[in-house]
mmCIF file of C-alpha atoms in Angstrom:
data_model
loop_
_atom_site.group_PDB
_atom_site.id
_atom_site.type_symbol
_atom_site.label_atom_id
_atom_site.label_comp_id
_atom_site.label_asym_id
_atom_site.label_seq_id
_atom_site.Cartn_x
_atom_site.Cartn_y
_atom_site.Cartn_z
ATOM 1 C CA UNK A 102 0.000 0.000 0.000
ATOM 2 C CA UNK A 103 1.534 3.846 -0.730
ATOM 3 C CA UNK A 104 2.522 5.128 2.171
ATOM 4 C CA UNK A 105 3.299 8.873 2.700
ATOM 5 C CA UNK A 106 5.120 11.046 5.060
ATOM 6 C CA UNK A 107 2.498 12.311 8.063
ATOM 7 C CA UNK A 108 2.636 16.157 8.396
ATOM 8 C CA UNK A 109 3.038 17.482 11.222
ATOM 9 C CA UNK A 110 -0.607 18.319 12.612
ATOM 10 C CA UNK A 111 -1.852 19.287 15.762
ATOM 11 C CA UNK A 112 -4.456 16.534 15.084
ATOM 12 C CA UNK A 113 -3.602 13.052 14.908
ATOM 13 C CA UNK A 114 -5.211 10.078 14.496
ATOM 14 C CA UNK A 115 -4.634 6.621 15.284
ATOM 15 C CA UNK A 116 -5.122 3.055 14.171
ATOM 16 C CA UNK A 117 -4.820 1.164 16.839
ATOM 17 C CA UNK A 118 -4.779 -2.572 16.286
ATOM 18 C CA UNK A 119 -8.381 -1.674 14.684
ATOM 19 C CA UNK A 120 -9.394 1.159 16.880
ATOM 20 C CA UNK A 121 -9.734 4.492 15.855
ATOM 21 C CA UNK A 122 -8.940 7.467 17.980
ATOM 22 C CA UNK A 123 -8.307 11.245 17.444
ATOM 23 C CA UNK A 124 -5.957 13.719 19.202
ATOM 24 C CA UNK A 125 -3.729 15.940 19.843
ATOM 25 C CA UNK A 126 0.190 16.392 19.442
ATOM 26 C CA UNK A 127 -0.189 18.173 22.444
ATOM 27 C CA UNK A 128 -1.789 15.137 24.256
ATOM 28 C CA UNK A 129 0.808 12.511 23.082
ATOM 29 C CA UNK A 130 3.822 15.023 24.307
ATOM 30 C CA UNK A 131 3.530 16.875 26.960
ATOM 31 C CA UNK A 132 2.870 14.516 30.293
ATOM 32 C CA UNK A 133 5.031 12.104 29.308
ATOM 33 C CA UNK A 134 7.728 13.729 27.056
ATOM 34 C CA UNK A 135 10.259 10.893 27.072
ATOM 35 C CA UNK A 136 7.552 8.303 26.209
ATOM 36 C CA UNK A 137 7.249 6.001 22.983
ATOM 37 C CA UNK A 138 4.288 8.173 21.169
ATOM 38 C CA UNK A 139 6.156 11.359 21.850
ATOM 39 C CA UNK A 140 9.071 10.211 20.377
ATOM 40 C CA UNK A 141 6.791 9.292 17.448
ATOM 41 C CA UNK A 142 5.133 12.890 17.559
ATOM 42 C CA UNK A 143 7.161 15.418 18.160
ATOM 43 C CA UNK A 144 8.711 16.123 15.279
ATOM 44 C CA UNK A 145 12.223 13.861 16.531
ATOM 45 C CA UNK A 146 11.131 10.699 13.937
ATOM 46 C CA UNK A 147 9.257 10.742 10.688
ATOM 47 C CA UNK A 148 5.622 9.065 11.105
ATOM 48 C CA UNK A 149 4.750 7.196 7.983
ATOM 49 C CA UNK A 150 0.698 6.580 7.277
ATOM 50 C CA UNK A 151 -1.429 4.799 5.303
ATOM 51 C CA UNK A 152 -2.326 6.914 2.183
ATOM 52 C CA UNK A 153 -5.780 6.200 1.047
ATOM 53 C CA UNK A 154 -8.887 3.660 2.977
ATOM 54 C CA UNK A 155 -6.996 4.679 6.075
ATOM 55 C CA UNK A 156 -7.203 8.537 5.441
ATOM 56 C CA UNK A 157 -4.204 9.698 7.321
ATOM 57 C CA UNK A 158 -4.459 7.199 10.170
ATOM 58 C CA UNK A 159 -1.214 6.160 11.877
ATOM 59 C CA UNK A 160 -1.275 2.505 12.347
ATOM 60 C CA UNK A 161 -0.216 0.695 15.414
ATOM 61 C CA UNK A 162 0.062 -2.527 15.913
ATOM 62 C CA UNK A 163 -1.135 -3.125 19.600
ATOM 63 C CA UNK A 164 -4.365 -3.970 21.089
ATOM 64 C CA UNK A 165 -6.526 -1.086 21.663
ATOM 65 C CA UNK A 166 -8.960 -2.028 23.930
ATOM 66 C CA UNK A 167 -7.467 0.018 26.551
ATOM 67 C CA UNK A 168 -5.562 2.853 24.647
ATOM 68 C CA UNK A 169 -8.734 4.983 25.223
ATOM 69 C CA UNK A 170 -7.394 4.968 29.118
ATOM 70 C CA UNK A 171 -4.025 5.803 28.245
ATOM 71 C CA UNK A 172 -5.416 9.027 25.987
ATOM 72 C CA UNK A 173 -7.097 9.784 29.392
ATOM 73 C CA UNK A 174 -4.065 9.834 31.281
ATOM 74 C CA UNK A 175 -2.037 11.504 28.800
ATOM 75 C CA UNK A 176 -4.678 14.096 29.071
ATOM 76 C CA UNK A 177 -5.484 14.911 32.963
ATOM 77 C CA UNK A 178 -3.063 12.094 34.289
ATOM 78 C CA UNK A 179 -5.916 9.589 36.081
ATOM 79 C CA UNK A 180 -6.192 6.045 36.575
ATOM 80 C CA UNK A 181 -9.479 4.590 35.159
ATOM 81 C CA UNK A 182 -11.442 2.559 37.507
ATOM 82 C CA UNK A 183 -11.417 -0.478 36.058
ATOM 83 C CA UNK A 184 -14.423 -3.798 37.198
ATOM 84 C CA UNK A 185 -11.095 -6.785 37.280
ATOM 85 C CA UNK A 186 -7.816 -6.361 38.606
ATOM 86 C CA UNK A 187 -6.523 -8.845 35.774
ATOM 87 C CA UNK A 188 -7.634 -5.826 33.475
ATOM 88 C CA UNK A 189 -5.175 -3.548 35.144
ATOM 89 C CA UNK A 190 -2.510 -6.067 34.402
ATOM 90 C CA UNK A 191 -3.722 -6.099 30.658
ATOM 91 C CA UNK A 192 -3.379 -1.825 30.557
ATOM 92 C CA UNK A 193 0.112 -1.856 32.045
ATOM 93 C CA UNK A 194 0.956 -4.231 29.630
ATOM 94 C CA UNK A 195 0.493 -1.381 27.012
ATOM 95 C CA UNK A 196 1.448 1.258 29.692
ATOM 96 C CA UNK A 197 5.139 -0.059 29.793
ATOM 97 C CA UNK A 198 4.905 -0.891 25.721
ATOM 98 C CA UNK A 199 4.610 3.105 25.195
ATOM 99 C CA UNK A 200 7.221 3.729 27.928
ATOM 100 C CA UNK A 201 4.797 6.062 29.702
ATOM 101 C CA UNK A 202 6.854 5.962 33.443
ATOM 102 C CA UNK A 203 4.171 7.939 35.165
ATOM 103 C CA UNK A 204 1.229 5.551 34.008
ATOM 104 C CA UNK A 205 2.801 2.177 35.251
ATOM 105 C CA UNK A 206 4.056 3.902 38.309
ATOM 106 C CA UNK A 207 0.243 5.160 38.949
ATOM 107 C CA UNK A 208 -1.239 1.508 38.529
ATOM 108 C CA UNK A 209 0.979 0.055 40.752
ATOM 109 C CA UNK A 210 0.550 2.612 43.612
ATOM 110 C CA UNK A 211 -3.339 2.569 42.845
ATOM 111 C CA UNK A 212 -3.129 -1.434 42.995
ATOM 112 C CA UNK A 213 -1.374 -1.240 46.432
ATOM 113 C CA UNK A 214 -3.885 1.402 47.932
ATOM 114 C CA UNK A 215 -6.703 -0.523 46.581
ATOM 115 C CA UNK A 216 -5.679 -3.695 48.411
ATOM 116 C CA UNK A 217 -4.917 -1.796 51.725
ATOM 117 C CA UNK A 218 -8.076 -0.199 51.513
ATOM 118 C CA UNK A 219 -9.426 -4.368 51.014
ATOM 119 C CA UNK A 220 -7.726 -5.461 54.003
ATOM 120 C CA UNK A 221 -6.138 -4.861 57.138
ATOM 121 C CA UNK A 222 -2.436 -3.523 56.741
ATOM 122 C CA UNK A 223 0.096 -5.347 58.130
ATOM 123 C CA UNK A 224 2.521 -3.908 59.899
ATOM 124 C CA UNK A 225 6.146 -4.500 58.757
ATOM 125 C CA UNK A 226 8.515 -6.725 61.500
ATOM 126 C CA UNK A 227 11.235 -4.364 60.376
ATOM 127 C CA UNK A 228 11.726 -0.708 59.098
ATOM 128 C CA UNK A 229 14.260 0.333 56.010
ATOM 129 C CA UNK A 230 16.604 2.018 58.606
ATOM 130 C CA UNK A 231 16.815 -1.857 60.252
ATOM 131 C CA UNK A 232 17.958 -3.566 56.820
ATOM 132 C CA UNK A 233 20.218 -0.413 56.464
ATOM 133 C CA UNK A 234 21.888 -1.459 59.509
ATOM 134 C CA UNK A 235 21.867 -4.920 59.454
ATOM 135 C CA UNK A 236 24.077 -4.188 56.331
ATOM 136 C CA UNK A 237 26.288 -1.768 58.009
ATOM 137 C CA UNK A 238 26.731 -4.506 60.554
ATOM 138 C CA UNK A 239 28.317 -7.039 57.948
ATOM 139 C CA UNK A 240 26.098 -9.729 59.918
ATOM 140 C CA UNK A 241 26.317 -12.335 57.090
ATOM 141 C CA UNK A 242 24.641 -15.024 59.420
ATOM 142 C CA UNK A 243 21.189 -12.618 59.780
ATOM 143 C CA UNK A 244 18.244 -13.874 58.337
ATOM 144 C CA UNK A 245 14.540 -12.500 57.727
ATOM 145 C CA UNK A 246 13.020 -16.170 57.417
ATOM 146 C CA UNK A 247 9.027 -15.910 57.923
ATOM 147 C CA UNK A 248 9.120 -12.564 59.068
ATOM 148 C CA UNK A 249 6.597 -9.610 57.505
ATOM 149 C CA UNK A 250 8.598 -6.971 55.329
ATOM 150 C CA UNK A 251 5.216 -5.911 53.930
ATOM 151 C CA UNK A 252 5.049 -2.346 51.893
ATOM 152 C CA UNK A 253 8.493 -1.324 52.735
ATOM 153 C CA UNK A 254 10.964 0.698 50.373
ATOM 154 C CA UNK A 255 14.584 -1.572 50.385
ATOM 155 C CA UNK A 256 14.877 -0.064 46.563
ATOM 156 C CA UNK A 257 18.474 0.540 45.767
ATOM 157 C CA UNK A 258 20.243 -1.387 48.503
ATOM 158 C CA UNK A 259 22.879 -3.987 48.128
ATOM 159 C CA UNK A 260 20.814 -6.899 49.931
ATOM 160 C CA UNK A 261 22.997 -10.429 48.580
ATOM 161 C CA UNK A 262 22.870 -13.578 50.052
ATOM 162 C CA UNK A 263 19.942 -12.339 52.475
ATOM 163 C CA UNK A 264 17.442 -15.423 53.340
ATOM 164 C CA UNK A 265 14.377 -13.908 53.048
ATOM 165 C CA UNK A 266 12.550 -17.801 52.476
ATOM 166 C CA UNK A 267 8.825 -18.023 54.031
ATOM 167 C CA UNK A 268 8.745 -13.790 54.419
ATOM 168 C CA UNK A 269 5.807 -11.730 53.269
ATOM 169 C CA UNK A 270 6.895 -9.075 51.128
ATOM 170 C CA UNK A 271 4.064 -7.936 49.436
ATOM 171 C CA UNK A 272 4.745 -4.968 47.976
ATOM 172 C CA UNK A 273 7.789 -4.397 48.913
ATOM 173 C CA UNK A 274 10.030 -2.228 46.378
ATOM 174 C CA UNK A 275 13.545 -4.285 45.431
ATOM 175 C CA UNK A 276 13.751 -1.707 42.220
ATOM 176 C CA UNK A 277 17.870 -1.449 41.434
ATOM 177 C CA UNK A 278 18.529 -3.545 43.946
ATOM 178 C CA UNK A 279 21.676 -6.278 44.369
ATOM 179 C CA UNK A 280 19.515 -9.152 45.071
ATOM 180 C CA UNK A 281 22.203 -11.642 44.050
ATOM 181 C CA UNK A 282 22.612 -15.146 45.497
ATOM 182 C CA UNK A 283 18.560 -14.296 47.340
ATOM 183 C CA UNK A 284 16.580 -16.793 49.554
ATOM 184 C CA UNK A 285 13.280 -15.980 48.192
ATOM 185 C CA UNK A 286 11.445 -19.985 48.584
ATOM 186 C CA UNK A 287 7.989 -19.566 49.314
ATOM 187 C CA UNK A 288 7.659 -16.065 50.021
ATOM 188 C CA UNK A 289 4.594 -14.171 49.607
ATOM 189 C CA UNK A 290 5.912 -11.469 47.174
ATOM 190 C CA UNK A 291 2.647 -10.420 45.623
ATOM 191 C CA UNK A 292 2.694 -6.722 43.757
ATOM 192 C CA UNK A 293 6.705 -6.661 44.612
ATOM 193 C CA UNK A 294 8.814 -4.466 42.473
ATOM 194 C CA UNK A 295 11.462 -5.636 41.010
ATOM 195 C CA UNK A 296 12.626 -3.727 37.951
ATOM 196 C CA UNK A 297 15.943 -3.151 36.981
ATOM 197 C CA UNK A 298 17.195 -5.181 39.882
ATOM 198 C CA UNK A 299 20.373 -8.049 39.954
ATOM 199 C CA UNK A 300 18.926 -11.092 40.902
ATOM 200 C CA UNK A 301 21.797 -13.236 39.605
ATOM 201 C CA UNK A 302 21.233 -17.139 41.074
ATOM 202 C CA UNK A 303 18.008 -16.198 42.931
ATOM 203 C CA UNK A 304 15.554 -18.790 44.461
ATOM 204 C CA UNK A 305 12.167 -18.878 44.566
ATOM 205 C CA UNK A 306 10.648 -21.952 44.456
ATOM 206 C CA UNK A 307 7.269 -22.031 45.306
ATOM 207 C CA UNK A 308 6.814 -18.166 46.035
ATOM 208 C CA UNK A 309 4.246 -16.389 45.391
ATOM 209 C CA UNK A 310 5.067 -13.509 42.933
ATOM 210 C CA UNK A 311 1.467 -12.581 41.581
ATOM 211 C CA UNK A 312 1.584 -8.781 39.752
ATOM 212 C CA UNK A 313 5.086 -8.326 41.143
ATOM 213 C CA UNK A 314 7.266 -6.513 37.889
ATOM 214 C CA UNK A 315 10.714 -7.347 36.968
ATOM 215 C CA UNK A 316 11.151 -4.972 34.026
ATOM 216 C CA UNK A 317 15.049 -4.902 33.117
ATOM 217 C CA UNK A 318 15.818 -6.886 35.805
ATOM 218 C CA UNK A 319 18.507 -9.396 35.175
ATOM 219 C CA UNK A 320 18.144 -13.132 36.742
ATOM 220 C CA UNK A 321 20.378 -15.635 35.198
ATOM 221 C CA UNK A 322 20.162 -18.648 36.560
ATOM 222 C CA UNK A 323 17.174 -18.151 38.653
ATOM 223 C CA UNK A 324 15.298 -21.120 40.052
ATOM 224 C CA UNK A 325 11.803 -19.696 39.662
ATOM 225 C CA UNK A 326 9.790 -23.573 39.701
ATOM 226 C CA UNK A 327 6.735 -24.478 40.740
ATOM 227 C CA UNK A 328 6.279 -20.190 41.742
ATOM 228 C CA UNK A 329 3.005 -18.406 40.609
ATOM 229 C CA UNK A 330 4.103 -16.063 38.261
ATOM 230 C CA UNK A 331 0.409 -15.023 37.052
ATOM 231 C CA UNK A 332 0.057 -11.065 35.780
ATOM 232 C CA UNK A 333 4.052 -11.020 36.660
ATOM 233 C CA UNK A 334 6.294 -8.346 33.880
ATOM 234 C CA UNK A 335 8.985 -9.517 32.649
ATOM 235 C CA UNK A 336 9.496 -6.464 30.177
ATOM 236 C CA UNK A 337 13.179 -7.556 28.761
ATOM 237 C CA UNK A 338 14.083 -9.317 31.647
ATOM 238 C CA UNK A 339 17.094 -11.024 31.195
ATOM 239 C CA UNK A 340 16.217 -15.259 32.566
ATOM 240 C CA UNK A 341 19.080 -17.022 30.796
ATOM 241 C CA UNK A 342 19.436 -20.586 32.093
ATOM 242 C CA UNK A 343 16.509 -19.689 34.285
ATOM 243 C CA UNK A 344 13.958 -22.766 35.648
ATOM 244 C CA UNK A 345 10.931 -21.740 35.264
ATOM 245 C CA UNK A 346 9.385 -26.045 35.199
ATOM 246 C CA UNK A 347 6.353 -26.075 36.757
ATOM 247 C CA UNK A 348 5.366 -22.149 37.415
ATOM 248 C CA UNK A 349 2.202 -20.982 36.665
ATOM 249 C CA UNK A 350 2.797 -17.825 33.897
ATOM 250 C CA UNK A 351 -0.871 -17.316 33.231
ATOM 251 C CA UNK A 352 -1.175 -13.751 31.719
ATOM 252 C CA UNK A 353 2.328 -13.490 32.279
ATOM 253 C CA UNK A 354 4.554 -10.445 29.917
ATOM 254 C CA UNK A 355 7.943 -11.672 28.542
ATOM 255 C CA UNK A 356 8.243 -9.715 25.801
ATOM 256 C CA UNK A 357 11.374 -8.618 24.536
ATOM 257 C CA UNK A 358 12.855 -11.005 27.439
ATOM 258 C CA UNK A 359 15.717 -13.474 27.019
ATOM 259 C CA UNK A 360 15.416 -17.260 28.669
ATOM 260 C CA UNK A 361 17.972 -18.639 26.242
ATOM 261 C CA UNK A 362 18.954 -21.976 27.700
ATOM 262 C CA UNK A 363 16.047 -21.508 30.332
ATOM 263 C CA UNK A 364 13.816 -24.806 31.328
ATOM 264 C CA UNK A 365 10.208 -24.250 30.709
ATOM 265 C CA UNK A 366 9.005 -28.083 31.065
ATOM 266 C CA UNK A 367 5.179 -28.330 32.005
ATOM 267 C CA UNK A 368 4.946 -24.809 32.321
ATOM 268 C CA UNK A 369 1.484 -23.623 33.686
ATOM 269 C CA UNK A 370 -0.305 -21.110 31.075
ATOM 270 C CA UNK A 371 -2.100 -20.154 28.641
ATOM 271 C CA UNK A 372 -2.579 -18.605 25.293
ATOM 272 C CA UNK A 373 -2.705 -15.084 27.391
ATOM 273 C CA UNK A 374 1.297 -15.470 28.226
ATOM 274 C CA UNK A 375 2.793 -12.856 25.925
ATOM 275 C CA UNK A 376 6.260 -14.254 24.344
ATOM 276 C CA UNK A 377 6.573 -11.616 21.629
ATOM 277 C CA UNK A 378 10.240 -11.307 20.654
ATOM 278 C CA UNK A 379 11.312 -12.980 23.187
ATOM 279 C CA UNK A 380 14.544 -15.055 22.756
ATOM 280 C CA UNK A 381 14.195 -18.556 23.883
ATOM 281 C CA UNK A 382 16.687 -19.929 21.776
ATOM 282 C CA UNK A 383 18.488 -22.946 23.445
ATOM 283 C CA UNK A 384 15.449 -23.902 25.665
ATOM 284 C CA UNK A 385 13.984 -26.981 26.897
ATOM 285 C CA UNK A 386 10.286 -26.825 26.641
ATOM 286 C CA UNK A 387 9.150 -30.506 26.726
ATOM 287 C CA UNK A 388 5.682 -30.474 27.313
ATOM 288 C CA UNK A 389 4.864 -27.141 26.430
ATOM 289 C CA UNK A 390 2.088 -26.132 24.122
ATOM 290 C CA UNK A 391 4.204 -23.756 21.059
ATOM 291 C CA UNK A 392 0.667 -22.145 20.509
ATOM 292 C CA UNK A 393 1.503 -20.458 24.168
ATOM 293 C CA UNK A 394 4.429 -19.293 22.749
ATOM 294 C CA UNK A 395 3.706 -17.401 19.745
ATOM 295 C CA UNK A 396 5.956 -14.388 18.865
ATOM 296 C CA UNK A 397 8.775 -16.229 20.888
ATOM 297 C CA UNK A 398 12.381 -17.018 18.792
ATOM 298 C CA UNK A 399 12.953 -20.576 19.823
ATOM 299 C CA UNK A 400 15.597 -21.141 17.438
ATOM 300 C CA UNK A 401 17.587 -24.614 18.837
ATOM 301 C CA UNK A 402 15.688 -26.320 21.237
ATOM 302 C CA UNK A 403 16.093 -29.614 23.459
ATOM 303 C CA UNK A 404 13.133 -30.942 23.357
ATOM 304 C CA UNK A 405 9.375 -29.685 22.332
ATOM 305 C CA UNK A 406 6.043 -31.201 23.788
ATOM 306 C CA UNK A 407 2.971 -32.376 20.562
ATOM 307 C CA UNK A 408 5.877 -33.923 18.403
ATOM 308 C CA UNK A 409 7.354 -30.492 17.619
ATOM 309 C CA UNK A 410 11.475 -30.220 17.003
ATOM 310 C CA UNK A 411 12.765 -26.692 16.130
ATOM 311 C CA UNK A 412 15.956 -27.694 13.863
ATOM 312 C CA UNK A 413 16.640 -23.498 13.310
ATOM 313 C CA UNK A 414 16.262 -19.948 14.634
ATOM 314 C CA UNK A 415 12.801 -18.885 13.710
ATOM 315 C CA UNK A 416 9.896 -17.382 15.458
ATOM 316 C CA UNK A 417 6.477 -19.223 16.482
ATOM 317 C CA UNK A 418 4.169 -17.417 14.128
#
């Protein structure tokens, strides 16, 4: 189809997977200037679009079902109020695709308020200033086994070879955090924030790590089996040689992620999993349904459940 360079306007309009929308170059800019769609619209890249049916619409190849809440927040910056919580998962899914910061911070804090609001807080065994200066106090036999770290900020802190096994940590922010050689087995870890953390040989067998994000954080080697992973981020998360057997990844985001040479053996999902361009090249997915894996490069596998054998890169279409 002709394609034509798109003027600079200060109305735009967008094809979104299907859905139409209309706006302004004002709206896709200004809140979040360092986002995907203001890069597209500000004048720094040229915007292609369709020439003729379309009649100027910019195509984008994403789901729009909720891009009508992400014009909303680009225009007066609120969170919708949304019936499901597994639909908030689904819009920062898209809010993290665009790159729009202040969105997927906004769920998560709404996500955490809501629950508090849902149930009785629990008050945390410990405070930041303690981990601080259990740190400081090179005590490398301490351990926070079973005790209730709930809601606190440890974001940023060097916390390796801690045993945190049987803890609730719900909540709890581990963003750039050294989180190498962690004790994490059967902890409840659910909304924890993990991005751009090290989690190099991490454990966490059997925890529970429903809605927790790991977006750019790197965890070779982690042992992640038999864990619920279900509305967990993975946004190009590195999982090289990773375990993942066993884990439930229902509605799970790896896209863009690496798990070359990971073990996904009778992994627990479904079609909702989102493996697109992720690089699983080198993986051992006996028992695993490809159709769950669409958009994934598999490339050289061990072993593929239904028969299948990939003998060469390629993705699962």
């Amino acid at each position: 189809m002709a394609m034509k360079e798109l003027k600079k306007s200060s109305v735009i309009r967008l094809n979104i997977g299907g859905n139409k929308f209309c706006t302004s170059v004002d709206t896709l800019t200004q809140r979040e200037p360092n986002s995907m769609l203001a890069a597209m619209f500000s004048g720094r890249h040229n915007v292609v679009c369709e020439e003729d049916c379309e009649k100027g619409y910019v195509f984008i190849d994403r789901d729009g079902t909720h891009f009508r809440h992400i014009l909303n927040w680009l225009r007066d910056g609120t969170v919708p109020l949304l019936e499901e919580r597994c639909k908030y998962s689904e819009l920062l899914r898209e809010a993290e695709y665009f790159q729009l910061v202040g969105l997927t911070e906004e769920i998560h804090a709404f996500l955490n308020k809501k629950e508090d609001d849902q149930i009785a807080k629990l008050d945390a065994d410990f405070t930041r200033g303690d981990i601080i200066n259990f740190i400081l106090s090179n005590n490398a036999t301490m351990k926070f086994r079973g005790f209730n770290l709930s809601g606190l900020d440890l974001s940023k802190l060097d916390l390796t070879k801690i045993d945190f096994s049987y803890a609730c940590l719900r909540n709890v922010c581990f963003s750039g955090c050294d989180l190498t050689s962690i004790q994490f087995n059967y902890v409840d870890a659910e909304g924890a924030i993990f991005n751009n953390a090290t989690l190099k040989n991490p454990v966490f067998v059997g925890a529970n790590l429903r809605d927790a994000s790991f977006v750019d954080a790197k965890l070779d080697f982690a042992k992640v089996q038999s864990a619920c992973l279900v509305n967990c981020s993975f946004l190009r998360a590195i999982l090289d040689n990773a375990r993942l057997h066993k884990a439930d990844l229902t509605n799970a985001n790896f896209e863009a992620a690496s798990l070359k040479r990971a073990n996904l053996k009778n992994l627990k999902t479904t079609n909702t999993a989102n493996f697109r361009n992720a690089n699983l090249i080198g993986s051992y997915v006996e028992d695993v349904n490809l159709q769950h894996l669409v958009g994934a490069k598999l490339g050289v596998v061990t072993a593929c459940g239904d028969g299948f054998m990939c003998k060469k890169p390629d993705y699962i279409r």
